[in-house]
Coordinates of C-alpha atoms in Angstrom, one line a residue:
M909 CA 14.4 20.3 12.2
N910 CA 11.5 21.3 10.0
A911 CA 8.3 19.2 9.5
I912 CA 4.8 19.1 8.7
V913 CA 2.5 18.4 11.5
I914 CA -1.7 18.0 12.0
S915 CA -2.2 20.9 13.7
S916 CA -6.1 20.0 14.1
F917 CA -8.4 17.6 12.5
G918 CA -10.0 18.4 9.1
G919 CA -8.8 19.1 5.2
P920 CA -5.5 19.7 3.6
E921 CA -5.0 23.1 5.3
V922 CA -4.5 21.5 9.2
L923 CA -1.3 20.4 7.6
T924 CA 0.9 23.1 9.2
Y925 CA 5.2 23.4 8.6
K926 CA 7.0 23.9 12.1
T927 CA 9.8 23.7 13.3
V928 CA 10.5 21.0 16.2
P929 CA 13.1 19.4 17.6
K930 CA 15.4 16.9 15.7
P931 CA 15.0 13.4 16.9
V932 CA 17.9 11.2 19.2
P933 CA 17.9 7.2 18.0
V934 CA 18.5 4.8 20.2
P935 CA 20.3 1.4 19.8
G936 CA 17.8 -1.0 17.9
E937 CA 16.9 2.6 16.0
A938 CA 18.3 4.2 12.6
L939 CA 18.0 8.3 12.0
I940 CA 17.4 8.7 8.6
H941 CA 17.5 11.9 7.1
V942 CA 14.3 12.2 4.5
R943 CA 14.6 13.0 1.2
A944 CA 11.3 11.9 0.0
F945 CA 8.1 10.4 1.0
G946 CA 4.8 8.3 -0.4
V947 CA 1.4 9.7 0.6
N948 CA -0.9 6.8 2.0
H949 CA -4.6 7.2 2.6
A950 CA -4.2 6.1 6.0
E951 CA -2.3 9.2 6.2
M952 CA -6.0 11.3 4.7
H953 CA -7.8 9.2 7.5
M954 CA -5.2 10.1 10.2
R955 CA -5.8 14.3 9.2
K956 CA -9.6 13.9 9.5
G957 CA -9.3 11.9 13.0
E958 CA -11.1 8.5 11.3
W959 CA -7.8 6.5 12.1
D960 CA -7.3 4.6 15.5
E961 CA -3.9 6.0 16.2
W962 CA -1.9 8.8 14.9
N963 CA 0.6 11.0 15.4
P964 CA 1.0 14.9 14.8
I965 CA 4.2 14.3 12.1
T966 CA 2.7 11.5 10.7
G967 CA 4.0 9.9 7.4
L968 CA 3.6 5.6 7.1
E969 CA 6.7 5.3 5.0
C970 CA 10.0 7.2 3.6
V971 CA 13.5 6.9 1.4
G972 CA 16.2 8.4 2.9
T973 CA 20.4 8.1 3.8
V974 CA 21.2 6.9 7.6
E975 CA 22.1 9.8 9.6
A976 CA 23.2 7.8 12.8
C977 CA 22.5 4.4 13.7
P978 CA 23.8 4.0 17.4
G979 CA 23.8 -0.1 17.3
G980 CA 26.0 -0.2 13.7
E981 CA 23.4 -2.4 11.9
L982 CA 23.1 -0.1 9.0
P983 CA 26.5 2.2 8.0
V984 CA 25.8 6.0 7.8
G985 CA 25.3 7.1 4.7
A986 CA 23.4 4.2 3.6
K987 CA 20.8 4.7 1.0
V988 CA 17.6 2.9 3.0
A989 CA 13.6 2.7 3.0
G990 CA 11.6 3.0 6.2
V991 CA 8.6 1.6 6.2
M992 CA 5.7 1.1 9.7
G993 CA 7.5 0.1 12.7
G994 CA 4.7 2.7 14.3
L995 CA 5.6 5.6 12.1
G996 CA 3.5 8.5 11.9
R997 CA 1.2 6.4 14.3
S998 CA 3.1 5.4 17.6
R999 CA 5.8 7.4 16.8
P1000 CA 6.6 10.4 14.3
G1001 CA 6.2 9.2 10.8
G1002 CA 8.3 10.5 7.5
Y1003 CA 6.5 14.1 7.4
G1004 CA 9.6 15.0 9.1
E1005 CA 12.9 16.2 7.8
F1006 CA 14.6 13.7 10.2
V1007 CA 13.1 10.4 11.5
T1008 CA 13.6 7.5 13.7
V1009 CA 12.9 4.4 12.8
P1010 CA 13.4 0.5 14.3
V1011 CA 16.0 -0.6 12.4
T1012 CA 13.2 -4.1 11.8
N1013 CA 11.8 -1.4 9.6
V1014 CA 14.7 -0.2 7.8
I1015 CA 15.8 -1.6 4.5
Q1016 CA 19.2 -0.8 3.0
I1017 CA 18.7 -0.1 -0.7
E1018 CA 22.1 -0.8 -2.5
D1019 CA 23.6 -0.1 -6.0
T1020 CA 20.5 1.6 -7.5
S1021 CA 20.5 4.8 -9.5
L1022 CA 16.4 5.6 -9.4
P1023 CA 16.0 8.9 -8.5
W1024 CA 15.1 9.3 -4.7
E1025 CA 10.8 10.2 -5.7
Q1026 CA 11.0 6.8 -7.8
L1027 CA 12.2 5.1 -4.6
A1028 CA 9.6 6.4 -2.6
A1029 CA 6.9 5.1 -4.1
L1030 CA 7.9 1.5 -3.5
P1031 CA 8.2 0.8 0.0
E1032 CA 5.2 0.3 1.4
V1033 CA 3.2 -0.1 -1.8
Y1034 CA 5.7 -3.4 -2.8
C1035 CA 6.6 -4.8 0.5
T1036 CA 2.7 -5.1 1.4
A1037 CA 1.5 -6.1 -1.8
W1038 CA 4.5 -8.5 -1.7
S1039 CA 2.4 -10.1 1.8
C1040 CA -0.6 -10.5 0.5
L1041 CA 0.4 -12.3 -2.4
F1042 CA 3.2 -14.3 -1.3
T1043 CA 3.0 -14.5 3.2
I1044 CA -0.5 -15.0 3.3
L1045 CA -2.6 -16.0 -0.3
D1046 CA 0.8 -18.3 -1.3
L1047 CA 0.2 -17.5 -4.1
Q1048 CA 1.1 -20.4 -7.2
R1049 CA 2.5 -20.1 -10.9
G1050 CA -0.9 -21.3 -13.0
E1051 CA -3.4 -20.3 -10.0
T1052 CA -6.1 -17.4 -11.0
L1053 CA -5.9 -14.7 -8.9
L1054 CA -8.9 -11.6 -8.6
I1055 CA -7.9 -8.7 -7.6
R1056 CA -10.7 -5.9 -6.8
G1057 CA -9.2 -2.3 -6.9
A1058 CA -6.5 -2.9 -9.3
T1059 CA -5.8 0.3 -10.1
S1060 CA -4.9 1.4 -6.9
T1061 CA -1.2 1.9 -5.9
I1062 CA -1.6 -1.5 -4.1
G1063 CA -3.7 -3.4 -6.9
Q1064 CA -0.7 -2.1 -9.3
A1065 CA 2.0 -4.0 -7.7
A1066 CA -0.1 -6.7 -6.9
L1067 CA -0.8 -7.2 -10.3
N1068 CA 3.0 -6.5 -11.9
L1069 CA 4.3 -9.2 -8.4
A1070 CA 1.2 -11.8 -9.5
V1071 CA 2.0 -11.4 -13.5
D1072 CA 5.9 -12.1 -13.0
A1073 CA 4.9 -15.2 -10.4
G1074 CA 3.2 -17.0 -13.7
A1075 CA -0.3 -16.2 -11.7
I1076 CA -3.4 -15.6 -14.3
V1077 CA -4.6 -12.4 -13.0
T1078 CA -8.7 -11.0 -13.7
A1079 CA -8.2 -7.4 -12.4
T1080 CA -11.1 -5.2 -11.5
T1081 CA -11.4 -1.1 -12.3
R1082 CA -14.4 1.1 -11.9
R1083 CA -13.5 2.7 -15.2
E1084 CA -13.5 0.7 -18.3
E1085 CA -11.1 3.0 -20.1
R1086 CA -8.6 1.5 -17.5
F1087 CA -9.2 -1.6 -19.2
E1088 CA -6.9 -1.7 -22.0
W1089 CA -4.3 -0.2 -19.2
L1090 CA -4.7 -3.3 -17.2
R1091 CA -4.3 -5.7 -19.9
G1092 CA -1.2 -4.0 -20.3
L1093 CA 0.0 -4.5 -17.5
G1094 CA -0.3 -8.2 -18.1
A1095 CA -3.7 -8.9 -16.9
T1096 CA -5.4 -12.0 -18.8
E1097 CA -8.8 -9.9 -18.1
A1098 CA -10.3 -6.6 -17.1
V1099 CA -14.1 -6.4 -15.6
L1100 CA -15.9 -3.6 -13.9
E1101 CA -15.6 -2.9 -10.5
E1102 CA -19.6 -3.2 -9.0
S1103 CA -21.3 -4.6 -6.5
D1104 CA -22.9 -8.3 -7.3
L1105 CA -19.2 -9.1 -9.0
D1106 CA -20.2 -12.6 -7.9
Q1107 CA -23.3 -13.2 -9.5
R1108 CA -22.4 -11.5 -12.6
L1109 CA -19.5 -13.6 -13.0
L1110 CA -20.9 -16.6 -11.7
G1111 CA -24.1 -16.5 -13.3
Q1112 CA -22.1 -16.3 -17.0
G1113 CA -20.9 -19.9 -16.3
R1114 CA -17.3 -18.6 -15.0
R1115 CA -15.2 -20.7 -12.6
R1116 CA -14.5 -19.7 -8.8
F1117 CA -10.5 -18.1 -8.3
D1118 CA -8.2 -19.9 -6.7
K1119 CA -7.0 -16.9 -5.0
T1120 CA -8.7 -13.1 -4.1
L1121 CA -6.9 -10.2 -3.3
N1122 CA -9.9 -7.5 -2.4
L1123 CA -8.4 -3.8 -2.0
V1124 CA -12.1 -2.4 -1.9
G1125 CA -13.1 -3.8 1.7
N1126 CA -15.9 -4.5 4.0
R1127 CA -18.6 -3.6 0.9
V1128 CA -17.5 -6.3 -1.0
L1129 CA -16.0 -8.6 1.3
L1130 CA -19.0 -11.1 1.4
E1131 CA -19.1 -11.2 -2.6
S1132 CA -15.3 -11.5 -2.5
I1133 CA -15.6 -14.6 -0.1
R1134 CA -18.4 -16.4 -2.5
I1135 CA -16.2 -15.9 -5.5
T1136 CA -13.4 -17.8 -4.7
R1137 CA -13.4 -21.6 -4.7
V1138 CA -13.6 -23.8 -1.8
G1139 CA -10.5 -24.6 -0.3
G1140 CA -9.0 -21.3 -2.1
R1141 CA -7.9 -17.8 -0.3
M1142 CA -9.7 -14.6 0.1
L1143 CA -7.7 -12.1 1.6
Q1144 CA -8.6 -8.4 2.7
A1145 CA -6.1 -5.7 2.5
G1146 CA -7.8 -2.9 1.8
W1147 CA -10.9 0.0 2.2
L1148 CA -11.3 1.9 -0.6
G1149 CA -15.0 1.4 -0.5
G1150 CA -14.9 3.2 2.8
L1151 CA -14.2 2.2 6.4
A1152 CA -17.7 1.3 6.9
P1153 CA -18.3 -2.2 8.6
V1154 CA -20.3 -5.2 7.4
K1155 CA -24.3 -4.6 8.4
D1156 CA -25.7 -6.5 10.3
F1157 CA -22.7 -9.6 9.9
N1158 CA -23.6 -13.3 10.3
P1159 CA -21.0 -15.5 9.5
M1160 CA -23.8 -18.7 9.8
V1161 CA -26.0 -17.1 7.2
Q1162 CA -23.8 -14.9 5.2
M1163 CA -20.6 -16.7 4.6
E1164 CA -19.7 -19.8 2.6
S1165 CA -18.1 -22.9 4.0
G1166 CA -14.6 -24.0 2.9
V1167 CA -13.0 -20.6 1.5
H1168 CA -10.4 -19.1 4.2
F1169 CA -10.2 -15.7 5.0
S1170 CA -7.4 -13.2 5.7
L1171 CA -6.7 -9.9 6.9
F1172 CA -3.7 -7.9 6.5
H1173 CA -2.7 -5.0 7.8
S1174 CA 0.3 -3.4 6.2
K1175 CA 0.9 -2.0 10.4
V1176 CA 2.2 -5.1 11.1
L1177 CA 5.0 -5.0 8.4
G1178 CA 8.7 -5.4 10.1
T1179 CA 7.1 -7.4 13.4
P1180 CA 8.7 -11.1 13.8
D1181 CA 6.0 -12.7 12.2
F1182 CA 6.0 -10.6 8.9
P1183 CA 9.6 -9.6 8.6
L1184 CA 11.3 -7.1 6.3
S1185 CA 14.1 -9.4 5.5
A1186 CA 11.7 -11.9 4.4
I1187 CA 10.6 -8.9 0.7
P1188 CA 12.8 -9.0 -1.5
L1189 CA 13.2 -5.3 -2.1
Q1190 CA 16.2 -5.2 -3.5
D1191 CA 15.0 -7.4 -6.4
I1192 CA 12.0 -5.5 -7.1
V1193 CA 14.1 -2.1 -7.3
R1194 CA 16.7 -4.0 -9.2
K1195 CA 13.8 -5.2 -11.7
I1196 CA 12.0 -1.5 -12.0
E1197 CA 15.3 -0.2 -12.7
N1198 CA 15.6 -2.7 -16.0
G1199 CA 12.4 -1.7 -17.0
A1200 CA 10.1 -4.4 -16.4
W1201 CA 7.7 -2.4 -14.4
D1202 CA 6.6 1.2 -14.8
A1203 CA 6.5 2.2 -11.0
R1204 CA 7.0 5.8 -11.5
P1205 CA 4.8 7.9 -9.1
A1206 CA 1.5 9.2 -10.6
K1207 CA 2.1 12.7 -9.0
V1208 CA 5.2 14.1 -7.4
F1209 CA 4.6 17.4 -4.9
E1210 CA 7.4 19.5 -3.8
Y1211 CA 7.6 20.3 0.0
D1212 CA 6.6 22.9 0.1
D1213 CA 3.2 22.3 -1.8
I1214 CA 1.7 19.2 0.9
H1215 CA -1.7 20.7 0.4
G1216 CA -1.7 20.0 -3.3
A1217 CA -0.7 16.4 -2.5
H1218 CA -3.3 16.1 0.3
R1219 CA -5.8 17.3 -2.4
M1220 CA -4.9 15.0 -5.0
L1221 CA -5.0 12.3 -2.4
D1222 CA -8.9 13.5 -1.2
S1223 CA -10.0 13.3 -5.3
H1224 CA -8.9 9.9 -5.3
D1225 CA -8.2 10.6 -8.7
A1226 CA -4.3 10.2 -9.0
G1227 CA -4.3 7.3 -11.0
G1228 CA -1.1 5.9 -8.7
K1229 CA 1.3 6.8 -5.7
I1230 CA 1.5 10.2 -4.6
V1231 CA 4.8 11.2 -3.8
V1232 CA 6.7 14.4 -1.8
K1233 CA 10.1 15.1 -2.2
R1234 CA 12.8 17.2 -0.8

């Protein structure tokens, strides 16, 4: 089969096209014929040699059809999404023409006419956003929510889901020209993403938020805790601001008391603690198909232009999900 392989660490040019053996599924796995896949920032870090775990055939997610399923958990020919389960990390991922995926990390998608490239924009982003908001933050109707990094792919998905759930959302972005767009998605308020946001907002007499979703990362971790009310929850689930750790971190001195702080990494999706069966992806697809949300990918690249896709990924200027279709 054809596959895109990380031949060495570096820029987009290290991604090469190779012919490799077609994988053979074992019981408990499904073999997926990949029709399209989303491109994720983690794959950029893997390509650069900056990630803790990687596979030469990367790709955290894909959509396609079931080619084989020895255990019979999924019917052959079914339209499915595969997400995480070690894809692109401890096992070959979605950059291959075919991929074996644990059945616990496969979601069957029924009754949809969405094209493959639009379906490919959804699995990792919406499964992650849903888990962040409702499994960990336990977001409730009427609560105030701060999303830091709201124009990112997960940020956009979280904004759609939170507004749909009746939350009052404040969304941050580095670009003032995106304010109106965020408000159009349902944000009650859009504010400029910058360091010391807590001092600026609290200095204006603002109340602390019930819940905070920090997608910027360690650079704003402590201030994201400070801007969350006592008894509230702050979840870190992204590293848009880089992977550097918090310098001279001293919880006793730097952390506020009484705020619940959690971390979420999408690699746990499909595990017993975070089963994909708990995520209503089928309902999410239906809402998108009915026009409730615009979840179309920002950029779609052909399979033979993976370098272009990764150059766009490196630029951080896509403005949404990047998808590669076959």
